[in-house]
Coordinates of C-alpha atoms in Angstrom, one line a residue:
X1421 CA -79.4 5.3 -29.2
X1422 CA -80.5 8.8 -28.0
X1423 CA -78.0 11.7 -27.7
X1424 CA -77.5 11.4 -23.9
X1425 CA -76.6 7.7 -24.1
X1426 CA -74.1 8.4 -27.0
X1427 CA -72.4 11.1 -24.9
X1428 CA -72.1 8.8 -21.9
X1429 CA -70.6 6.0 -24.0
X1430 CA -67.9 8.3 -25.4
X1431 CA -67.0 9.5 -21.9
X1432 CA -66.4 5.9 -20.8
X1433 CA -64.3 5.2 -23.8
X1434 CA -62.1 8.2 -23.1
X1435 CA -61.5 7.1 -19.5
X1436 CA -60.4 3.6 -20.5
X1437 CA -58.2 4.6 -23.4
X1438 CA -54.5 5.4 -22.5
X1439 CA -53.4 9.0 -23.0
X1440 CA -51.4 9.8 -26.2
X1441 CA -52.0 6.2 -27.5
X1442 CA -51.3 7.2 -31.1
X1443 CA -48.0 8.9 -30.1
X1444 CA -46.8 6.1 -27.9
X1445 CA -47.6 3.5 -30.5
X1446 CA -45.8 5.4 -33.2
X1447 CA -42.7 5.9 -31.0
X1448 CA -42.5 2.2 -30.0
X1449 CA -42.9 1.2 -33.7
X1450 CA -40.0 3.5 -34.7
X1451 CA -37.6 2.2 -32.0
X1452 CA -38.5 -1.5 -32.2
X1453 CA -36.5 -3.8 -34.5
X1454 CA -38.6 -6.0 -36.9
X1455 CA -39.3 -9.4 -35.4
X1456 CA -37.7 -8.5 -32.0
X1457 CA -39.2 -7.4 -28.7
X1458 CA -37.6 -4.4 -27.1
X1459 CA -35.8 -5.0 -23.8
X1460 CA -33.1 -3.4 -21.6
X1461 CA -29.6 -4.8 -21.9
X1462 CA -28.3 -6.9 -18.9
X1463 CA -25.9 -5.1 -16.5
X1464 CA -22.2 -5.8 -16.6
X1465 CA -19.8 -7.3 -14.1
X1466 CA -17.6 -4.4 -13.1
X1467 CA -14.0 -4.9 -12.2
X1468 CA -12.0 -2.0 -10.7
X1469 CA -8.8 -1.3 -8.7
X1470 CA -8.3 1.3 -5.9
X1471 CA -4.6 0.5 -5.6
X1472 CA -1.9 -1.9 -6.7
X1473 CA -2.0 -1.1 -10.5
X1474 CA 0.9 1.0 -11.7
X1475 CA 2.6 0.7 -8.3
X1476 CA 4.0 -1.7 -5.8
X1477 CA 1.8 -1.8 -2.7
X1478 CA -1.7 -0.7 -1.5
X1479 CA -3.5 -3.5 -3.3
X1480 CA -7.2 -3.2 -3.3
X1481 CA -9.7 -4.5 -5.9
X1482 CA -13.4 -4.7 -6.4
X1483 CA -15.8 -6.9 -8.3
X1484 CA -19.3 -5.6 -8.6
X1485 CA -22.6 -6.9 -10.1
X1486 CA -25.9 -5.2 -9.7
X1487 CA -26.3 -4.5 -5.9
X1488 CA -23.3 -6.5 -4.7
X1489 CA -19.6 -5.8 -4.3
X1490 CA -16.8 -8.1 -3.2
X1491 CA -13.6 -6.4 -2.1
X1492 CA -10.2 -8.2 -2.4
X1493 CA -7.4 -6.9 -0.1
X1494 CA -6.8 -3.6 1.6
X1495 CA -3.0 -2.8 1.6
X1496 CA -0.7 0.1 2.2
X1497 CA 2.5 1.2 0.6
X1498 CA 5.5 3.1 2.1
X1499 CA 6.2 6.7 1.0
X1500 CA 9.3 7.7 -0.9
X1501 CA 11.8 10.3 0.3
X1502 CA 9.8 13.3 -1.1
X1503 CA 6.9 12.6 1.3
X1504 CA 8.6 13.7 4.5
X1505 CA 6.5 13.2 7.6
X1506 CA 4.1 10.7 5.9
X1507 CA 4.1 7.2 7.5
X1508 CA 2.0 5.2 5.0
X1509 CA -0.1 5.6 1.9
X1510 CA -3.4 3.8 1.6
X1511 CA -6.1 3.8 -1.1
X1512 CA -8.9 6.4 -1.4
X1513 CA -12.1 4.4 -0.7
X1514 CA -14.6 7.1 -1.2
X1515 CA -16.4 5.0 -3.9
X1516 CA -16.8 2.2 -1.4
X1517 CA -18.1 4.5 1.3
X1518 CA -20.7 5.8 -1.1
X1519 CA -21.7 2.2 -1.9
X1520 CA -21.2 0.6 1.5
X1521 CA -24.7 -1.0 1.3
X1522 CA -23.6 -3.1 -1.6
X1523 CA -20.4 -4.6 0.0
X1524 CA -20.8 -8.3 1.0
X1525 CA -17.3 -8.8 2.4
X1526 CA -13.6 -7.9 2.3
X1527 CA -11.6 -11.0 1.4
X1528 CA -7.8 -11.2 2.0
X1529 CA -5.4 -13.2 -0.2
X1530 CA -2.6 -13.3 2.5
X1531 CA -1.1 -11.4 5.4
X1532 CA 1.5 -9.1 3.9
X1533 CA 1.3 -5.4 4.7
X1534 CA 0.7 -4.4 1.1
X1535 CA -2.5 -6.5 1.3
X1536 CA -3.7 -6.0 4.9
X1537 CA -1.9 -2.8 6.1
X1538 CA -4.7 -0.4 5.4
X1539 CA -7.4 -2.3 7.3
X1540 CA -7.3 -0.2 10.5
X1541 CA -8.0 2.9 8.4
X1542 CA -10.4 1.3 5.9
X1543 CA -12.5 -0.2 8.7
X1544 CA -12.9 3.1 10.4
X1545 CA -15.0 4.1 7.3
X1546 CA -16.6 0.8 6.3
X1547 CA -18.5 -1.6 8.5
X1548 CA -17.9 -4.9 6.6
X1549 CA -17.0 -8.4 7.6
X1550 CA -13.4 -9.4 6.9
X1551 CA -12.3 -12.9 5.7
X1552 CA -8.9 -14.5 5.5
X1553 CA -6.8 -17.6 6.2
X1554 CA -5.8 -18.6 9.8
X1555 CA -2.4 -16.7 9.8
X1556 CA -3.8 -13.8 7.9
X1557 CA -6.6 -13.3 10.4
X1558 CA -4.2 -13.8 13.3
X1559 CA -2.1 -10.9 11.9
X1560 CA -5.2 -8.8 11.3
X1561 CA -6.4 -9.4 14.8
X1562 CA -3.1 -8.2 16.3
X1563 CA -3.1 -5.1 14.0
X1564 CA -6.7 -4.2 15.1
X1565 CA -5.9 -4.8 18.7
X1566 CA -3.0 -2.3 18.4
X1567 CA -5.4 0.3 17.1
X1568 CA -8.0 -0.7 19.7
X1569 CA -10.5 -1.7 17.1
X1570 CA -10.7 -5.5 17.7
X1571 CA -14.2 -5.6 19.1
X1572 CA -15.6 -3.5 16.3
X1573 CA -14.9 -5.8 13.4
X1574 CA -16.3 -9.2 12.4
X1575 CA -13.4 -11.4 11.5
X1576 CA -13.9 -14.8 9.8
X1577 CA -11.3 -17.5 9.1
X1578 CA -11.9 -19.5 5.9
X1579 CA -10.6 -22.8 4.7
X1580 CA -9.8 -23.7 1.1
X1581 CA -13.0 -25.7 0.8
X1582 CA -15.3 -22.9 2.1
X1583 CA -17.7 -21.1 -0.1
X1584 CA -19.7 -17.9 0.6
X1585 CA -22.9 -17.5 -1.4
X1586 CA -24.7 -14.2 -1.9
X1587 CA -27.7 -13.3 -4.0
X1588 CA -25.7 -12.5 -7.1
X1589 CA -22.1 -13.5 -6.3
X1590 CA -20.3 -16.4 -4.7
X1591 CA -16.8 -16.5 -3.3
X1592 CA -14.5 -19.6 -3.0
X1593 CA -10.7 -20.2 -2.9
X1594 CA -7.7 -22.2 -4.0
X1595 CA -4.4 -22.5 -2.1
X1596 CA -1.2 -20.9 -3.6
X1597 CA 2.4 -20.8 -2.7
X1598 CA 4.0 -17.5 -1.5
X1599 CA 6.5 -16.4 1.1
X1600 CA 3.9 -16.5 3.9
X1601 CA 1.6 -19.4 4.8
X1602 CA -2.1 -19.3 4.1
X1603 CA -1.9 -17.6 0.7
X1604 CA -4.9 -18.0 -1.5
X1605 CA -6.3 -17.2 -4.9
X1606 CA -9.9 -15.9 -4.7
X1607 CA -12.6 -16.9 -7.1
X1608 CA -15.7 -14.8 -7.5
X1609 CA -18.5 -16.5 -9.4
X1610 CA -20.8 -14.2 -11.3
X1611 CA -23.7 -14.9 -13.7
X1612 CA -21.3 -14.6 -16.6
X1613 CA -18.5 -16.7 -15.3
X1614 CA -15.8 -16.6 -12.6
X1615 CA -13.5 -13.7 -11.9
X1616 CA -10.2 -15.0 -10.5
X1617 CA -7.7 -13.0 -8.4
X1618 CA -4.5 -14.9 -8.0
X1619 CA -3.1 -13.0 -5.0
X1620 CA 0.7 -13.1 -4.8
X1621 CA 2.0 -16.5 -5.9
X1622 CA 4.7 -18.6 -7.4
X1623 CA 4.9 -22.3 -8.3
X1624 CA 7.1 -24.0 -5.7
X1625 CA 7.2 -27.7 -6.1
X1626 CA 9.2 -28.3 -3.0
X1627 CA 7.5 -25.8 -0.6
X1628 CA 8.1 -25.3 3.1
X1629 CA 4.4 -25.4 3.7
X1630 CA 1.3 -26.9 2.1
X1631 CA 1.6 -27.1 -1.7
X1632 CA -0.5 -25.0 -4.1
X1633 CA -3.7 -26.8 -5.2
X1634 CA -2.9 -27.2 -8.9
X1635 CA -5.9 -29.5 -9.3
X1636 CA -8.3 -26.9 -8.1
X1637 CA -6.7 -24.2 -10.3
X1638 CA -7.2 -26.4 -13.3
X1639 CA -10.7 -27.2 -12.2
X1640 CA -11.6 -23.6 -12.0
X1641 CA -10.1 -23.0 -15.4
X1642 CA -12.0 -25.9 -16.9
X1643 CA -15.3 -24.6 -15.7
X1644 CA -14.8 -21.3 -17.6
X1645 CA -13.2 -18.2 -16.3
X1646 CA -14.6 -14.8 -17.4
X1647 CA -11.6 -12.7 -16.2
X1648 CA -8.2 -13.2 -14.5
X1649 CA -6.4 -10.6 -12.3
X1650 CA -2.9 -11.9 -11.8
X1651 CA 0.3 -10.8 -9.9
X1652 CA 2.8 -9.1 -12.3
X1653 CA 5.7 -8.3 -9.9
X1654 CA 8.3 -10.6 -11.5
X1655 CA 7.0 -10.5 -15.0
X1656 CA 10.3 -9.1 -16.3
X1657 CA 12.4 -12.0 -14.9
X1658 CA 13.0 -15.1 -16.9
X1659 CA 12.4 -18.7 -15.8
X1660 CA 10.7 -20.0 -12.6
X1661 CA 11.2 -18.4 -9.2
X1662 CA 13.6 -20.7 -7.2
X1663 CA 12.1 -22.8 -4.4
X1664 CA 12.1 -21.6 -0.8
X1665 CA 13.7 -24.9 0.3
X1666 CA 16.9 -24.0 -1.6
X1667 CA 17.2 -20.9 0.6
X1668 CA 17.1 -23.0 3.8
X1669 CA 20.3 -24.8 2.8
X1670 CA 22.0 -21.6 1.9
X1671 CA 21.1 -20.1 5.3
X1672 CA 22.5 -23.1 7.1
X1673 CA 25.7 -22.9 5.1
X1674 CA 26.1 -19.2 5.9
X1675 CA 25.6 -19.8 9.6
X1676 CA 28.2 -22.5 9.6
X1677 CA 30.8 -20.1 8.3
X1678 CA 30.3 -17.5 11.1
X1679 CA 32.3 -17.6 14.3
X1680 CA 30.9 -14.5 15.9
X1681 CA 27.3 -13.2 16.5
X1682 CA 24.9 -13.3 13.6
X1683 CA 22.3 -10.6 12.9
X1684 CA 19.6 -11.9 10.5
X1685 CA 17.3 -9.3 8.9
X1686 CA 14.3 -10.3 6.9
X1687 CA 10.6 -9.3 6.4
X1688 CA 8.8 -10.0 9.7
X1689 CA 5.9 -11.6 7.8
X1690 CA 8.2 -14.1 5.9
X1691 CA 7.2 -16.9 8.2
X1692 CA 8.7 -19.7 6.1
X1693 CA 12.1 -17.9 6.3
X1694 CA 11.8 -17.5 10.0
X1695 CA 11.3 -21.3 10.4
X1696 CA 14.4 -21.9 8.3
X1697 CA 16.4 -19.5 10.5
X1698 CA 15.2 -21.4 13.6
X1699 CA 16.2 -24.7 12.0
X1700 CA 19.7 -23.4 11.1
X1701 CA 20.1 -22.0 14.6
X1702 CA 19.3 -25.4 16.1
X1703 CA 21.9 -27.1 13.8
X1704 CA 24.5 -24.5 14.9
X1705 CA 23.6 -24.5 18.6
X1706 CA 22.7 -20.8 18.7
X1707 CA 20.2 -19.1 21.0
X1708 CA 17.8 -16.7 19.3
X1709 CA 17.0 -13.1 20.2
X1710 CA 14.1 -11.5 18.4
X1711 CA 14.2 -7.7 18.1
X1712 CA 11.6 -5.4 16.5
X1713 CA 7.9 -5.1 17.4
X1714 CA 6.6 -6.6 14.2
X1715 CA 9.1 -9.4 14.3
X1716 CA 8.1 -10.2 17.9
X1717 CA 4.4 -10.2 17.0
X1718 CA 4.8 -12.5 14.0
X1719 CA 7.0 -15.0 16.1
X1720 CA 4.2 -15.1 18.8
X1721 CA 1.4 -15.6 16.3
X1722 CA 3.4 -18.1 14.2
X1723 CA 4.1 -20.2 17.3
X1724 CA 0.5 -20.1 18.4
X1725 CA -0.7 -21.3 15.0
X1726 CA 2.1 -23.9 14.7
X1727 CA 3.8 -22.3 11.7
X1728 CA 7.0 -21.5 13.7
X1729 CA 8.3 -24.3 15.9
X1730 CA 11.0 -23.2 18.4
X1731 CA 12.4 -25.7 21.0
X1732 CA 11.9 -24.8 24.6
X1733 CA 14.6 -22.5 26.0
X1734 CA 16.0 -21.5 22.5
X1735 CA 14.4 -18.0 22.6
X1736 CA 16.2 -15.7 25.0
X1737 CA 15.6 -12.1 26.1
X1738 CA 17.8 -9.4 24.6
X1739 CA 18.8 -8.4 28.2
X1740 CA 20.5 -11.8 28.6
X1741 CA 22.6 -11.6 25.5
X1742 CA 25.9 -11.1 27.4
X1743 CA 25.5 -14.4 29.3
X1744 CA 26.5 -16.3 26.1
X1745 CA 29.5 -16.4 23.9
X1746 CA 29.3 -14.6 20.5
X1747 CA 29.2 -17.9 18.6
X1748 CA 26.1 -18.9 20.5
X1749 CA 24.0 -15.9 19.6
X1750 CA 21.6 -15.3 16.6
X1751 CA 19.7 -12.0 16.5
X1752 CA 16.6 -12.0 14.2
X1753 CA 15.5 -8.4 13.5
X1754 CA 13.5 -6.1 11.3
X1755 CA 15.2 -3.6 9.0
X1756 CA 15.9 -5.6 5.9
X1757 CA 14.6 -2.6 3.8
X1758 CA 16.8 0.0 5.6
X1759 CA 13.7 1.5 7.4
X1760 CA 15.1 4.4 9.6
X1761 CA 13.2 3.3 12.7
X1762 CA 13.6 -0.5 12.3
X1763 CA 15.7 -2.5 14.7
X1764 CA 18.7 -3.1 12.4
X1765 CA 18.9 0.6 11.3
X1766 CA 19.0 1.6 15.0
X1767 CA 21.7 -1.0 15.7
X1768 CA 23.7 0.2 12.7
X1769 CA 23.6 3.8 13.8
X1770 CA 24.4 3.0 17.4
X1771 CA 21.0 4.1 18.6
X1772 CA 19.7 0.8 19.9
X1773 CA 19.8 0.6 23.7
X1774 CA 20.6 -3.1 24.0
X1775 CA 22.6 -4.1 20.9
X1776 CA 25.7 -2.6 19.3
X1777 CA 27.8 -3.8 16.4
X1778 CA 31.2 -5.3 17.2
X1779 CA 34.0 -6.4 14.9
X1780 CA 33.4 -10.1 14.1
X1781 CA 29.6 -9.7 13.8
X1782 CA 28.0 -11.0 10.6
X1783 CA 24.9 -9.3 9.3
X1784 CA 22.7 -11.2 6.8
X1785 CA 20.2 -9.4 4.6
X1786 CA 17.7 -12.0 3.5
X1787 CA 15.5 -9.9 1.2
X1788 CA 15.6 -7.9 -2.0
X1789 CA 15.1 -4.1 -1.8
X1790 CA 11.6 -3.0 -2.6
X1791 CA 11.7 -0.6 -5.6
X1792 CA 12.7 2.8 -4.2
X1793 CA 14.3 1.4 -1.1
X1794 CA 17.7 0.7 -2.6
X1795 CA 19.3 3.8 -1.2
X1796 CA 18.1 3.1 2.4
X1797 CA 19.4 -0.4 2.2
X1798 CA 22.8 0.7 0.9
X1799 CA 23.0 3.3 3.7
X1800 CA 22.4 0.6 6.3
X1801 CA 25.0 -1.7 4.7
X1802 CA 27.6 1.1 4.8
X1803 CA 27.0 1.9 8.4
X1804 CA 27.2 -1.7 9.4
X1805 CA 30.5 -2.2 7.5
X1806 CA 31.9 1.0 9.1
X1807 CA 31.1 -0.4 12.5
X1808 CA 33.2 -3.5 11.6
X1809 CA 30.5 -6.0 10.7
X1810 CA 30.8 -8.5 7.8
X1811 CA 27.7 -8.1 5.7
X1812 CA 26.1 -10.7 3.5
X1813 CA 23.6 -9.3 1.0
X1814 CA 22.4 -9.5 -2.6
X1815 CA 22.9 -12.8 -4.4
X1816 CA 25.7 -13.9 -2.0
X1817 CA 24.9 -17.5 -0.7
X1818 CA 21.4 -17.3 -2.3
X1819 CA 20.0 -16.2 1.0
X1820 CA 16.8 -14.9 -0.5
X1821 CA 14.2 -15.9 -3.1
X1822 CA 11.1 -14.1 -4.1
X1823 CA 7.6 -15.1 -3.3
X1824 CA 6.4 -13.8 -6.7
X1825 CA 6.4 -15.9 -9.8
X1826 CA 8.7 -15.2 -12.7
X1827 CA 7.7 -15.4 -16.4
X1828 CA 7.3 -19.2 -16.5
X1829 CA 5.2 -19.2 -13.3
X1830 CA 3.0 -16.5 -14.8
X1831 CA 2.5 -18.4 -18.1
X1832 CA 1.7 -21.6 -16.1
X1833 CA -1.0 -19.7 -14.2
X1834 CA -2.5 -18.4 -17.4
X1835 CA -2.5 -21.9 -18.8
X1836 CA -4.3 -23.3 -15.8
X1837 CA -6.9 -20.6 -15.6
X1838 CA -7.5 -20.0 -19.3
X1839 CA -9.4 -16.7 -18.9
X1840 CA -11.6 -15.1 -21.5
X1841 CA -10.3 -11.6 -20.4
X1842 CA -7.1 -10.8 -18.6
X1843 CA -6.1 -7.9 -16.4
X1844 CA -2.4 -7.7 -15.2
X1845 CA -2.3 -6.3 -11.6
X1846 CA 0.2 -5.8 -8.7
X1847 CA 3.1 -4.1 -10.4
X1848 CA 4.5 -0.9 -11.9
X1849 CA 3.4 -0.1 -15.5
X1850 CA 6.4 -1.7 -17.2
X1851 CA 5.6 -4.9 -15.2
X1852 CA 2.0 -4.9 -16.4
X1853 CA 3.1 -4.5 -20.0
X1854 CA 5.5 -7.3 -19.7
X1855 CA 2.7 -9.5 -18.2
X1856 CA 0.5 -8.5 -21.1
X1857 CA 3.1 -9.7 -23.6
X1858 CA 3.3 -13.1 -21.8
X1859 CA -0.5 -13.4 -22.1
X1860 CA -0.2 -12.8 -25.8
X1861 CA 2.3 -15.6 -26.0
X1862 CA -0.2 -18.0 -24.4
X1863 CA -2.8 -17.3 -27.0
X1864 CA -4.9 -14.4 -25.6
X1865 CA -5.6 -11.7 -28.2
X1866 CA -4.9 -8.0 -27.8
X1867 CA -8.6 -7.1 -27.5
X1868 CA -9.0 -9.4 -24.5
X1869 CA -6.2 -7.9 -22.4
X1870 CA -6.7 -4.7 -20.4
X1871 CA -3.8 -2.8 -18.9
X1872 CA -5.7 -0.4 -16.5
X1873 CA -5.0 2.4 -14.0
X1874 CA -6.4 2.8 -10.5
X1875 CA -9.9 4.2 -10.8
X1876 CA -10.6 2.6 -14.2
X1877 CA -13.4 0.2 -14.4
X1878 CA -13.8 -2.7 -16.8
X1879 CA -17.4 -3.6 -17.7
X1880 CA -17.5 -7.3 -18.6
X1881 CA -20.5 -9.1 -20.2
X1882 CA -20.9 -12.7 -21.2
X1883 CA -19.2 -12.2 -24.6
X1884 CA -17.7 -8.8 -24.6
X1885 CA -15.8 -6.4 -22.4
X1886 CA -15.2 -2.6 -22.5
X1887 CA -13.7 0.1 -20.4
X1888 CA -16.4 1.8 -18.3
X1889 CA -16.6 5.0 -16.4
X1890 CA -13.8 6.1 -14.0
X1891 CA -14.5 6.0 -10.2
X1892 CA -12.9 8.1 -7.5
X1893 CA -9.4 6.7 -6.6
X1894 CA -6.1 8.0 -5.4
X1895 CA -3.9 8.2 -2.3
X1896 CA -4.7 8.9 1.3
X1897 CA -1.7 9.8 3.5
X1898 CA -1.3 8.5 7.1
X1899 CA 0.6 10.6 9.5
X1900 CA 0.8 9.8 13.2
X1901 CA -2.0 7.3 12.9
X1902 CA -4.4 9.8 11.3
X1903 CA -5.7 10.0 7.7
X1904 CA -5.0 13.1 5.7
X1905 CA -6.9 13.4 2.5
X1906 CA -5.8 16.7 0.9
X1907 CA -2.1 17.2 1.7
X1908 CA -0.7 18.3 -1.6
X1909 CA 0.1 21.8 -0.2
X1910 CA 1.6 20.3 3.0
X1911 CA 3.8 18.0 1.0
X1912 CA 5.0 20.8 -1.2
X1913 CA 5.7 22.9 1.9
X1914 CA 7.7 20.1 3.4
X1915 CA 9.7 19.7 0.2
X1916 CA 10.4 23.4 0.2
X1917 CA 11.6 23.3 3.8
X1918 CA 13.8 20.3 3.0
X1919 CA 15.4 21.9 0.0
X1920 CA 15.5 25.6 0.8
X1921 CA 15.3 25.8 4.6
X1922 CA 13.3 28.2 6.8
X1923 CA 13.7 31.8 7.8
X1924 CA 11.8 33.0 10.9
X1925 CA 11.3 36.8 11.2
X1926 CA 10.2 38.1 14.6
X1927 CA 9.2 41.7 15.5
X1928 CA 7.2 43.7 18.0
X1929 CA 4.9 46.5 16.7
X1930 CA 2.8 49.2 18.3
X1931 CA -0.7 48.4 16.9
X1932 CA -1.9 52.0 17.2
X1933 CA 1.0 53.8 15.5
X1934 CA 2.5 51.0 13.3
X1935 CA 5.9 51.8 14.9
X1936 CA 8.4 48.9 15.2
X1937 CA 9.3 48.6 18.9
X1938 CA 11.9 45.7 18.5
X1939 CA 13.3 43.7 15.7
X1940 CA 12.9 42.5 13.1
X1941 CA 15.2 39.7 14.2
X1942 CA 15.9 36.8 11.8
X1943 CA 16.6 33.1 12.7
X1944 CA 17.3 30.5 10.1
X1945 CA 17.3 26.7 10.0
X1946 CA 18.5 24.7 7.0
X1947 CA 19.1 27.8 4.9
X1948 CA 22.5 29.3 5.8
X1949 CA 24.9 28.7 8.6
X1950 CA 24.2 31.6 10.9
X1951 CA 27.7 32.1 12.2
X1952 CA 29.0 32.7 8.7
X1953 CA 26.0 34.6 7.4
X1954 CA 25.5 37.3 10.1
X1955 CA 26.4 40.2 7.7
X1956 CA 23.8 38.8 5.2
X1957 CA 21.1 38.5 7.9
X1958 CA 21.8 42.0 9.3
X1959 CA 21.4 43.5 5.9
X1960 CA 18.2 41.5 5.4
X1961 CA 16.9 42.9 8.8
X1962 CA 17.8 46.5 7.7
X1963 CA 16.1 46.1 4.3
X1964 CA 12.9 44.8 5.9
X1965 CA 12.9 47.6 8.5
X1966 CA 13.2 50.2 5.8
X1967 CA 10.4 48.7 3.7
X1968 CA 8.0 48.4 6.7
X1969 CA 8.8 52.0 7.9
X1970 CA 8.0 53.4 4.5
X1971 CA 4.8 51.4 4.4
X1972 CA 3.8 52.6 7.8
X1973 CA 4.1 56.2 6.7
X1974 CA 1.7 55.6 3.8
X1975 CA -0.9 53.1 5.1
X1976 CA -2.7 52.4 8.3
X1977 CA -1.2 49.5 10.3
X1978 CA -2.7 46.0 9.5
X1979 CA -1.1 42.8 10.8
X1980 CA -2.2 40.9 7.8
X1981 CA -0.6 43.5 5.5
X1982 CA 2.7 43.4 7.5
X1983 CA 2.9 39.6 7.4
X1984 CA 2.4 39.6 3.6
X1985 CA 4.9 42.4 3.0
X1986 CA 7.5 40.7 5.2
X1987 CA 7.2 37.5 3.1
X1988 CA 7.5 39.3 -0.2
X1989 CA 10.4 41.5 0.9
X1990 CA 12.4 38.6 2.4
X1991 CA 11.8 36.3 -0.6
X1992 CA 13.0 39.0 -3.1
X1993 CA 16.0 39.8 -0.9
X1994 CA 17.3 36.2 -0.5
X1995 CA 16.6 35.4 -4.1
X1996 CA 18.7 38.4 -5.2
X1997 CA 21.5 37.8 -2.7
X1998 CA 21.9 34.0 -2.6
X1999 CA 19.7 32.7 -5.4
X2000 CA 17.4 30.8 -3.1
X2001 CA 13.9 31.3 -1.7
X2002 CA 13.5 29.8 1.8
X2003 CA 10.2 29.3 3.5
X2004 CA 9.5 32.7 5.3
X2005 CA 7.7 32.5 8.6
X2006 CA 6.9 36.0 9.9
X2007 CA 5.7 36.6 13.5
X2008 CA 4.4 40.1 14.4
X2009 CA 3.7 40.6 18.1
X2010 CA 1.3 43.5 18.8
X2011 CA 1.4 45.7 21.9

């Protein structure tokens, strides 16, 4: 071969040979294990909570695999006394908005506010279909209509036998027993096994509605469950939760002992209880008056769907209440949690326009206080008693039972489902720990139980599970129907106003010379009683005037400087004189 042909052959060889072949081969040889082919590890099923763990309320959970996410519930919780001016608290869903393209659907376990209450605000940010049982979707439809969003959302009613199949995940259901009809557990099938979310449940073997599907629970457990997320609310209470049917007899007995009017307060969404109240009213020949917007809404939806059956002519308008004798009247109302704006609270305080409390009235609280609400409930009870009412509450007559399972219920669910991994949910931290201990008793080992926080993720593989990265999570405040994301400073300011009061300082200043033309005048609210504190306030005005005059002699007038100086001088003065630092609100009018 001549020299030209040899050169051409070498050039062809260089073009067909991969660059850095020797380096690549050596690197692969170093990383590869003997006898095995190198390959990437399979992705995990990721389980996370955006609310409902370490707290009561705002339940929201996600199950994610590859490019698909299924969301379970979107609830709210009510603020405590320190969050003055806040109406509701909902989950921070920024992770979901960033991954909206992955979301296949939002599935609802049942229709209580701590599971559906955040929907109007969540659906402003996410365009996803919503699935629920008949009553649940009825309540959601009414809620979205109230927020004028009904036409914007795709709502789907599912039955226990329905199944929704996606590319990676599948969703199906089993019926449970709770204090509201159409409560379901949700099963999300993944390539590694099923992830089961129980929803809120108890085992009631004499239910007011359709029984729980024990056969399907056992069937799901028999097919192999990868992970279980289960309600922990009553994990500290021994035994089984009593049957709802026992409460019906207690309500009837209580009604029979009342000669005057009866006011019955319960959760508006406790549809089984409302039917028991209707049955007891029928037996005692009482007409029913329904008060409270949410109660009226649930009565209407419950009747439309056949869950509440009221004889013709039994419901009367509150305006006609005086046409009947006291022993013929039953008032069903909201306010069992002592909510300030609820019907019973307004009746107790004398602020309701149609109903007042009279001696001889009996008020029945058919609920247990939500953690943190005890003080409000006690305040309502005291006001009702001061007005002359006889009040039945607490364990008297057994007029309430929980919709959440106690320790034996929870152990029974664990035995039915038999999960490989377990995540206690829906409860404060001590409740989650108590549920963990129950799971240990049923045979699960410590390394298979994960007590998590909101924002934590659990990465679950076919034969192992580990904690994954944290995702954005937290609280979003709702005030006057609007979402407020960063209100820490506002909340602190409101707390300061509530605890220390406010001082308003008003003055008029010549902006050219910096000379005070009028004032400073001080007005206080919630700080000191002005009639008794006039000498204190006059001295404060004089001290401020001296400080501002001295400053005016040394520096050119600046409104920003005067406002800041006024705040500093007043804070120091009141701290020295009375040991308190109210919120100072200066107002400088320039002429």
